Short mmCIF file of N, CA and C and ligand atoms in Angstrom, two decimals:
data_model
loop_
_atom_site.label_atom_id
_atom_site.label_comp_id
_atom_site.label_asym_id
_atom_site.label_seq_id
_atom_site.Cartn_x
_atom_site.Cartn_y
_atom_site.Cartn_z
N MET A 7 13.84 10.41 3.80
CA MET A 7 13.50 9.04 3.37
C MET A 7 12.06 9.04 2.83
N HIS A 8 11.92 8.67 1.58
CA HIS A 8 10.61 8.66 0.92
C HIS A 8 9.62 7.74 1.63
N GLU A 9 10.10 6.57 2.05
CA GLU A 9 9.24 5.60 2.72
C GLU A 9 8.55 6.21 3.94
N PHE A 10 9.31 7.05 4.65
CA PHE A 10 8.77 7.62 5.89
C PHE A 10 7.60 8.57 5.60
N SER A 11 7.77 9.43 4.61
CA SER A 11 6.69 10.39 4.32
C SER A 11 5.47 9.67 3.75
N VAL A 12 5.70 8.62 2.96
CA VAL A 12 4.59 7.83 2.43
C VAL A 12 3.81 7.20 3.58
N MET A 13 4.54 6.56 4.48
CA MET A 13 3.88 5.87 5.59
C MET A 13 3.22 6.87 6.53
N ASP A 14 3.87 8.02 6.70
CA ASP A 14 3.32 9.05 7.57
C ASP A 14 1.95 9.50 7.08
N SER A 15 1.80 9.75 5.78
CA SER A 15 0.50 10.20 5.29
C SER A 15 -0.52 9.08 5.33
N LEU A 16 -0.09 7.83 5.06
CA LEU A 16 -1.02 6.71 5.14
C LEU A 16 -1.53 6.51 6.56
N MET A 17 -0.64 6.67 7.53
CA MET A 17 -1.02 6.45 8.92
C MET A 17 -1.92 7.57 9.45
N LYS A 18 -1.69 8.80 8.96
CA LYS A 18 -2.58 9.91 9.33
C LYS A 18 -3.99 9.63 8.84
N LEU A 19 -4.05 9.12 7.61
CA LEU A 19 -5.33 8.75 7.01
C LEU A 19 -6.00 7.65 7.83
N LEU A 20 -5.22 6.67 8.21
CA LEU A 20 -5.73 5.54 8.98
C LEU A 20 -6.34 6.02 10.30
N VAL A 21 -5.59 6.82 11.04
CA VAL A 21 -6.05 7.30 12.34
C VAL A 21 -7.33 8.13 12.18
N GLU A 22 -7.34 8.95 11.13
CA GLU A 22 -8.50 9.77 10.83
C GLU A 22 -9.75 8.90 10.58
N HIS A 23 -9.58 7.89 9.72
CA HIS A 23 -10.69 6.99 9.38
C HIS A 23 -11.15 6.20 10.60
N ALA A 24 -10.18 5.69 11.36
CA ALA A 24 -10.51 4.89 12.54
C ALA A 24 -11.27 5.73 13.55
N ASP A 25 -10.77 6.93 13.79
CA ASP A 25 -11.41 7.86 14.71
C ASP A 25 -12.85 8.14 14.29
N ALA A 26 -13.03 8.41 13.01
CA ALA A 26 -14.34 8.75 12.48
C ALA A 26 -15.33 7.60 12.62
N SER A 27 -14.82 6.35 12.62
CA SER A 27 -15.75 5.22 12.76
C SER A 27 -15.80 4.71 14.20
N GLY A 28 -15.26 5.47 15.12
CA GLY A 28 -15.36 5.13 16.54
C GLY A 28 -14.48 3.98 16.96
N ILE A 29 -13.48 3.68 16.15
CA ILE A 29 -12.57 2.58 16.46
C ILE A 29 -11.50 3.07 17.45
N THR A 30 -11.29 2.28 18.47
CA THR A 30 -10.33 2.69 19.49
C THR A 30 -9.01 1.93 19.37
N ARG A 31 -9.05 0.80 18.66
CA ARG A 31 -7.83 0.02 18.50
C ARG A 31 -7.82 -0.62 17.12
N VAL A 32 -6.79 -0.34 16.36
CA VAL A 32 -6.66 -0.94 15.03
C VAL A 32 -5.84 -2.22 15.18
N THR A 33 -6.35 -3.32 14.62
CA THR A 33 -5.67 -4.61 14.78
C THR A 33 -4.91 -5.05 13.54
N ARG A 34 -5.35 -4.57 12.38
CA ARG A 34 -4.69 -4.99 11.13
C ARG A 34 -4.85 -3.91 10.08
N VAL A 35 -3.76 -3.67 9.34
CA VAL A 35 -3.78 -2.67 8.27
C VAL A 35 -3.31 -3.35 7.00
N ARG A 36 -4.04 -3.12 5.89
CA ARG A 36 -3.64 -3.71 4.62
C ARG A 36 -3.30 -2.61 3.62
N LEU A 37 -2.07 -2.66 3.15
CA LEU A 37 -1.62 -1.69 2.16
C LEU A 37 -1.41 -2.37 0.82
N VAL A 38 -1.65 -1.64 -0.25
CA VAL A 38 -1.38 -2.12 -1.60
C VAL A 38 -0.30 -1.21 -2.18
N VAL A 39 0.84 -1.82 -2.51
CA VAL A 39 1.98 -1.03 -2.99
C VAL A 39 2.47 -1.61 -4.32
N GLY A 40 2.36 -0.83 -5.37
CA GLY A 40 2.87 -1.25 -6.67
C GLY A 40 4.39 -1.22 -6.69
N ARG A 41 4.97 -2.19 -7.39
CA ARG A 41 6.43 -2.28 -7.41
C ARG A 41 7.08 -1.12 -8.15
N LEU A 42 6.33 -0.50 -9.05
CA LEU A 42 6.89 0.64 -9.79
C LEU A 42 7.08 1.86 -8.89
N ARG A 43 6.51 1.82 -7.70
CA ARG A 43 6.69 2.91 -6.75
C ARG A 43 8.13 2.97 -6.23
N GLY A 44 8.84 1.86 -6.39
CA GLY A 44 10.22 1.82 -5.95
C GLY A 44 10.39 1.95 -4.46
N LEU A 45 9.38 1.52 -3.71
CA LEU A 45 9.47 1.62 -2.25
C LEU A 45 10.03 0.34 -1.67
N ASP A 46 10.88 0.48 -0.69
CA ASP A 46 11.46 -0.67 0.00
C ASP A 46 10.47 -1.12 1.08
N LEU A 47 9.95 -2.35 0.91
CA LEU A 47 8.90 -2.82 1.82
C LEU A 47 9.40 -2.99 3.24
N ARG A 48 10.68 -3.35 3.37
CA ARG A 48 11.25 -3.53 4.69
C ARG A 48 11.32 -2.17 5.41
N GLN A 49 11.70 -1.15 4.63
CA GLN A 49 11.74 0.19 5.21
C GLN A 49 10.35 0.68 5.56
N LEU A 50 9.37 0.35 4.70
CA LEU A 50 7.99 0.74 4.98
C LEU A 50 7.55 0.15 6.31
N ARG A 51 7.88 -1.12 6.51
CA ARG A 51 7.50 -1.79 7.76
C ARG A 51 8.18 -1.12 8.96
N GLY A 52 9.44 -0.77 8.78
CA GLY A 52 10.18 -0.11 9.85
C GLY A 52 9.56 1.23 10.21
N CYS A 53 9.16 1.99 9.19
CA CYS A 53 8.53 3.29 9.41
C CYS A 53 7.18 3.12 10.09
N PHE A 54 6.47 2.07 9.69
CA PHE A 54 5.17 1.78 10.29
C PHE A 54 5.32 1.59 11.80
N GLU A 55 6.31 0.76 12.18
CA GLU A 55 6.55 0.49 13.61
C GLU A 55 6.76 1.79 14.38
N ILE A 56 7.54 2.69 13.79
CA ILE A 56 7.85 3.96 14.47
C ILE A 56 6.61 4.84 14.54
N LEU A 57 5.89 4.91 13.41
CA LEU A 57 4.78 5.85 13.32
C LEU A 57 3.56 5.45 14.15
N VAL A 58 3.36 4.15 14.34
CA VAL A 58 2.15 3.74 15.07
C VAL A 58 2.36 3.75 16.59
N GLU A 59 3.59 3.94 17.02
CA GLU A 59 3.84 4.05 18.46
C GLU A 59 2.95 5.16 19.02
N ASP A 60 2.35 4.91 20.16
CA ASP A 60 1.49 5.92 20.80
C ASP A 60 0.27 6.30 19.98
N THR A 61 -0.13 5.45 19.03
CA THR A 61 -1.40 5.71 18.34
C THR A 61 -2.30 4.51 18.59
N LEU A 62 -3.56 4.62 18.11
CA LEU A 62 -4.50 3.51 18.31
C LEU A 62 -4.15 2.31 17.43
N ALA A 63 -3.12 2.44 16.61
CA ALA A 63 -2.70 1.32 15.75
C ALA A 63 -1.40 0.68 16.23
N LYS A 64 -1.03 0.94 17.47
CA LYS A 64 0.30 0.50 17.91
C LYS A 64 0.47 -1.02 17.94
N ASP A 65 -0.63 -1.77 18.07
CA ASP A 65 -0.52 -3.23 18.06
C ASP A 65 -0.96 -3.85 16.74
N ALA A 66 -1.16 -3.03 15.75
CA ALA A 66 -1.70 -3.52 14.48
C ALA A 66 -0.68 -4.33 13.70
N VAL A 67 -1.20 -5.33 12.99
CA VAL A 67 -0.39 -6.14 12.08
C VAL A 67 -0.43 -5.45 10.72
N LEU A 68 0.72 -5.35 10.09
CA LEU A 68 0.78 -4.70 8.78
C LEU A 68 0.89 -5.74 7.67
N ASP A 69 -0.09 -5.72 6.76
CA ASP A 69 -0.04 -6.57 5.57
C ASP A 69 0.26 -5.68 4.38
N ILE A 70 1.25 -6.06 3.58
CA ILE A 70 1.53 -5.29 2.38
C ILE A 70 1.38 -6.20 1.17
N GLU A 71 0.48 -5.80 0.26
CA GLU A 71 0.36 -6.53 -1.00
C GLU A 71 1.22 -5.81 -2.04
N SER A 72 2.22 -6.52 -2.54
CA SER A 72 3.13 -5.94 -3.52
C SER A 72 2.63 -6.29 -4.91
N VAL A 73 2.27 -5.29 -5.70
CA VAL A 73 1.67 -5.54 -7.01
C VAL A 73 2.71 -5.45 -8.12
N PRO A 74 2.92 -6.56 -8.84
CA PRO A 74 3.89 -6.53 -9.95
C PRO A 74 3.35 -5.69 -11.11
N PRO A 75 4.24 -5.06 -11.86
CA PRO A 75 3.79 -4.22 -12.95
C PRO A 75 3.15 -5.00 -14.10
N ALA A 76 2.15 -4.39 -14.72
CA ALA A 76 1.49 -4.98 -15.88
C ALA A 76 1.15 -3.85 -16.85
N GLY A 77 1.03 -4.21 -18.13
CA GLY A 77 0.73 -3.20 -19.13
C GLY A 77 -0.35 -3.65 -20.10
N HIS A 78 -0.83 -2.66 -20.86
CA HIS A 78 -1.85 -2.91 -21.87
C HIS A 78 -1.36 -2.28 -23.17
N CYS A 79 -1.33 -3.09 -24.23
CA CYS A 79 -0.83 -2.61 -25.52
C CYS A 79 -1.93 -1.88 -26.28
N ARG A 80 -1.62 -0.64 -26.69
CA ARG A 80 -2.61 0.13 -27.44
C ARG A 80 -2.73 -0.34 -28.88
N THR A 81 -1.72 -1.04 -29.36
CA THR A 81 -1.73 -1.48 -30.74
C THR A 81 -2.57 -2.74 -30.93
N CYS A 82 -2.26 -3.79 -30.14
CA CYS A 82 -2.98 -5.05 -30.34
C CYS A 82 -3.94 -5.37 -29.21
N GLY A 83 -3.94 -4.57 -28.15
CA GLY A 83 -4.91 -4.76 -27.07
C GLY A 83 -4.53 -5.82 -26.06
N ALA A 84 -3.31 -6.35 -26.15
CA ALA A 84 -2.89 -7.40 -25.23
C ALA A 84 -2.62 -6.84 -23.83
N ASP A 85 -2.94 -7.64 -22.81
CA ASP A 85 -2.58 -7.32 -21.43
C ASP A 85 -1.49 -8.28 -21.01
N PHE A 86 -0.46 -7.77 -20.36
CA PHE A 86 0.68 -8.64 -20.03
C PHE A 86 1.43 -8.12 -18.82
N ALA A 87 2.16 -9.03 -18.19
CA ALA A 87 3.01 -8.65 -17.07
C ALA A 87 4.27 -8.01 -17.62
N ILE A 88 4.85 -7.10 -16.85
CA ILE A 88 6.09 -6.45 -17.26
C ILE A 88 7.19 -6.87 -16.29
N PRO A 89 7.83 -8.01 -16.57
CA PRO A 89 8.78 -8.53 -15.59
C PRO A 89 10.08 -7.75 -15.56
N ASP A 90 10.51 -7.19 -16.68
CA ASP A 90 11.83 -6.57 -16.72
C ASP A 90 11.76 -5.06 -16.95
N TYR A 91 10.60 -4.48 -16.72
CA TYR A 91 10.43 -3.03 -16.79
C TYR A 91 10.65 -2.44 -18.18
N THR A 92 10.62 -3.29 -19.22
CA THR A 92 10.69 -2.73 -20.56
C THR A 92 9.28 -2.52 -21.06
N LEU A 93 9.07 -1.42 -21.73
CA LEU A 93 7.72 -1.10 -22.16
C LEU A 93 7.50 -1.44 -23.63
N HIS A 94 7.64 -2.73 -23.92
CA HIS A 94 7.33 -3.21 -25.26
C HIS A 94 6.37 -4.38 -25.16
N CYS A 95 5.40 -4.40 -26.05
CA CYS A 95 4.42 -5.47 -26.02
C CYS A 95 5.07 -6.79 -26.44
N PRO A 96 4.93 -7.83 -25.63
CA PRO A 96 5.54 -9.12 -25.98
C PRO A 96 4.79 -9.81 -27.13
N HIS A 97 3.61 -9.31 -27.47
CA HIS A 97 2.82 -9.96 -28.52
C HIS A 97 3.10 -9.38 -29.90
N CYS A 98 3.05 -8.04 -30.02
CA CYS A 98 3.25 -7.44 -31.33
C CYS A 98 4.52 -6.59 -31.39
N GLY A 99 5.19 -6.43 -30.25
CA GLY A 99 6.43 -5.67 -30.24
C GLY A 99 6.21 -4.16 -30.20
N GLY A 100 4.94 -3.75 -30.14
CA GLY A 100 4.63 -2.32 -30.13
C GLY A 100 5.12 -1.61 -28.87
N GLY A 101 5.37 -0.33 -28.99
CA GLY A 101 5.87 0.45 -27.87
C GLY A 101 4.82 1.34 -27.23
N GLU A 102 3.58 1.28 -27.73
CA GLU A 102 2.50 2.09 -27.17
C GLU A 102 1.83 1.32 -26.05
N VAL A 103 2.46 1.37 -24.88
CA VAL A 103 2.00 0.54 -23.78
C VAL A 103 1.55 1.42 -22.62
N ASP A 104 0.35 1.15 -22.13
CA ASP A 104 -0.13 1.85 -20.94
C ASP A 104 0.14 0.97 -19.72
N ILE A 105 0.66 1.58 -18.69
CA ILE A 105 0.85 0.85 -17.43
C ILE A 105 -0.49 0.69 -16.76
N THR A 106 -0.89 -0.55 -16.50
CA THR A 106 -2.18 -0.78 -15.87
C THR A 106 -2.04 -1.19 -14.41
N LYS A 107 -0.88 -1.72 -14.04
CA LYS A 107 -0.65 -2.15 -12.66
C LYS A 107 0.78 -1.83 -12.26
N GLY A 108 0.98 -1.69 -10.96
CA GLY A 108 2.34 -1.48 -10.47
C GLY A 108 2.56 -0.11 -9.88
N ARG A 109 1.54 0.79 -10.03
CA ARG A 109 1.69 2.14 -9.49
C ARG A 109 0.79 2.36 -8.28
N GLU A 110 0.19 1.29 -7.79
CA GLU A 110 -0.73 1.41 -6.66
C GLU A 110 -0.01 1.92 -5.41
N LEU A 111 -0.72 2.68 -4.64
CA LEU A 111 -0.21 3.07 -3.33
C LEU A 111 -1.38 3.56 -2.51
N HIS A 112 -1.97 2.64 -1.78
CA HIS A 112 -3.09 3.04 -0.94
C HIS A 112 -3.35 2.03 0.16
N MET A 113 -4.20 2.43 1.08
CA MET A 113 -4.61 1.54 2.15
C MET A 113 -5.85 0.81 1.65
N ALA A 114 -5.79 -0.51 1.57
CA ALA A 114 -6.92 -1.29 1.07
C ALA A 114 -8.02 -1.34 2.12
N SER A 115 -7.64 -1.62 3.35
CA SER A 115 -8.62 -1.73 4.43
C SER A 115 -7.90 -1.83 5.76
N PHE A 116 -8.67 -1.77 6.82
CA PHE A 116 -8.10 -2.03 8.14
C PHE A 116 -9.15 -2.64 9.04
N ASP A 117 -8.71 -3.40 10.02
CA ASP A 117 -9.62 -3.97 11.01
C ASP A 117 -9.40 -3.23 12.32
N GLY A 118 -10.50 -3.08 13.05
CA GLY A 118 -10.36 -2.40 14.33
C GLY A 118 -11.42 -2.86 15.31
N ILE A 119 -11.23 -2.44 16.53
CA ILE A 119 -12.15 -2.80 17.61
C ILE A 119 -12.71 -1.52 18.21
N ARG A 120 -14.00 -1.56 18.49
CA ARG A 120 -14.59 -0.43 19.21
C ARG A 120 -14.71 -0.82 20.67
N GLU A 121 -13.91 -0.19 21.48
CA GLU A 121 -13.98 -0.46 22.92
C GLU A 121 -14.77 0.67 23.56
N THR A 122 -15.83 0.32 24.27
CA THR A 122 -16.62 1.37 24.92
C THR A 122 -15.96 1.70 26.25
N ALA A 123 -16.33 2.84 26.79
CA ALA A 123 -15.74 3.30 28.06
C ALA A 123 -16.02 2.29 29.17
N ALA A 124 -17.16 1.58 29.07
CA ALA A 124 -17.54 0.62 30.09
C ALA A 124 -16.58 -0.57 30.15
N ASP A 125 -15.95 -0.91 29.02
CA ASP A 125 -15.01 -2.03 29.00
C ASP A 125 -13.66 -1.66 29.60
N ALA A 126 -13.38 -0.39 29.64
CA ALA A 126 -12.04 0.05 30.05
C ALA A 126 -11.81 -0.14 31.55
ZN1 LIG B 202 0.78 -5.46 -28.77
#
């Protein structure tokens, strides 16, 4: 399952970053996922639940920002949304279109708490 390996690497990164900043409990994770990635957000959430078990992110809330695809026309310079996945400029009809949005896949940020040994 593609979703699982994607989430697995994101969560490894998260734990690494949290550890490095002395965070003992992650409370919220924000992911940015472009729709062109073809990832099922429900499956991503399911994988998240499994992967964070027994980690410092086990109680974290997962926010996923789903980014709709957008393009930039090389011919006329127009920027536009790509609602139906066709790569033609709606302004001049040109086919030289660069994808500018929709391929994102990263962790935007996370919130965490630093609990000292004295609080435990
Ligand atoms: Zn154009």
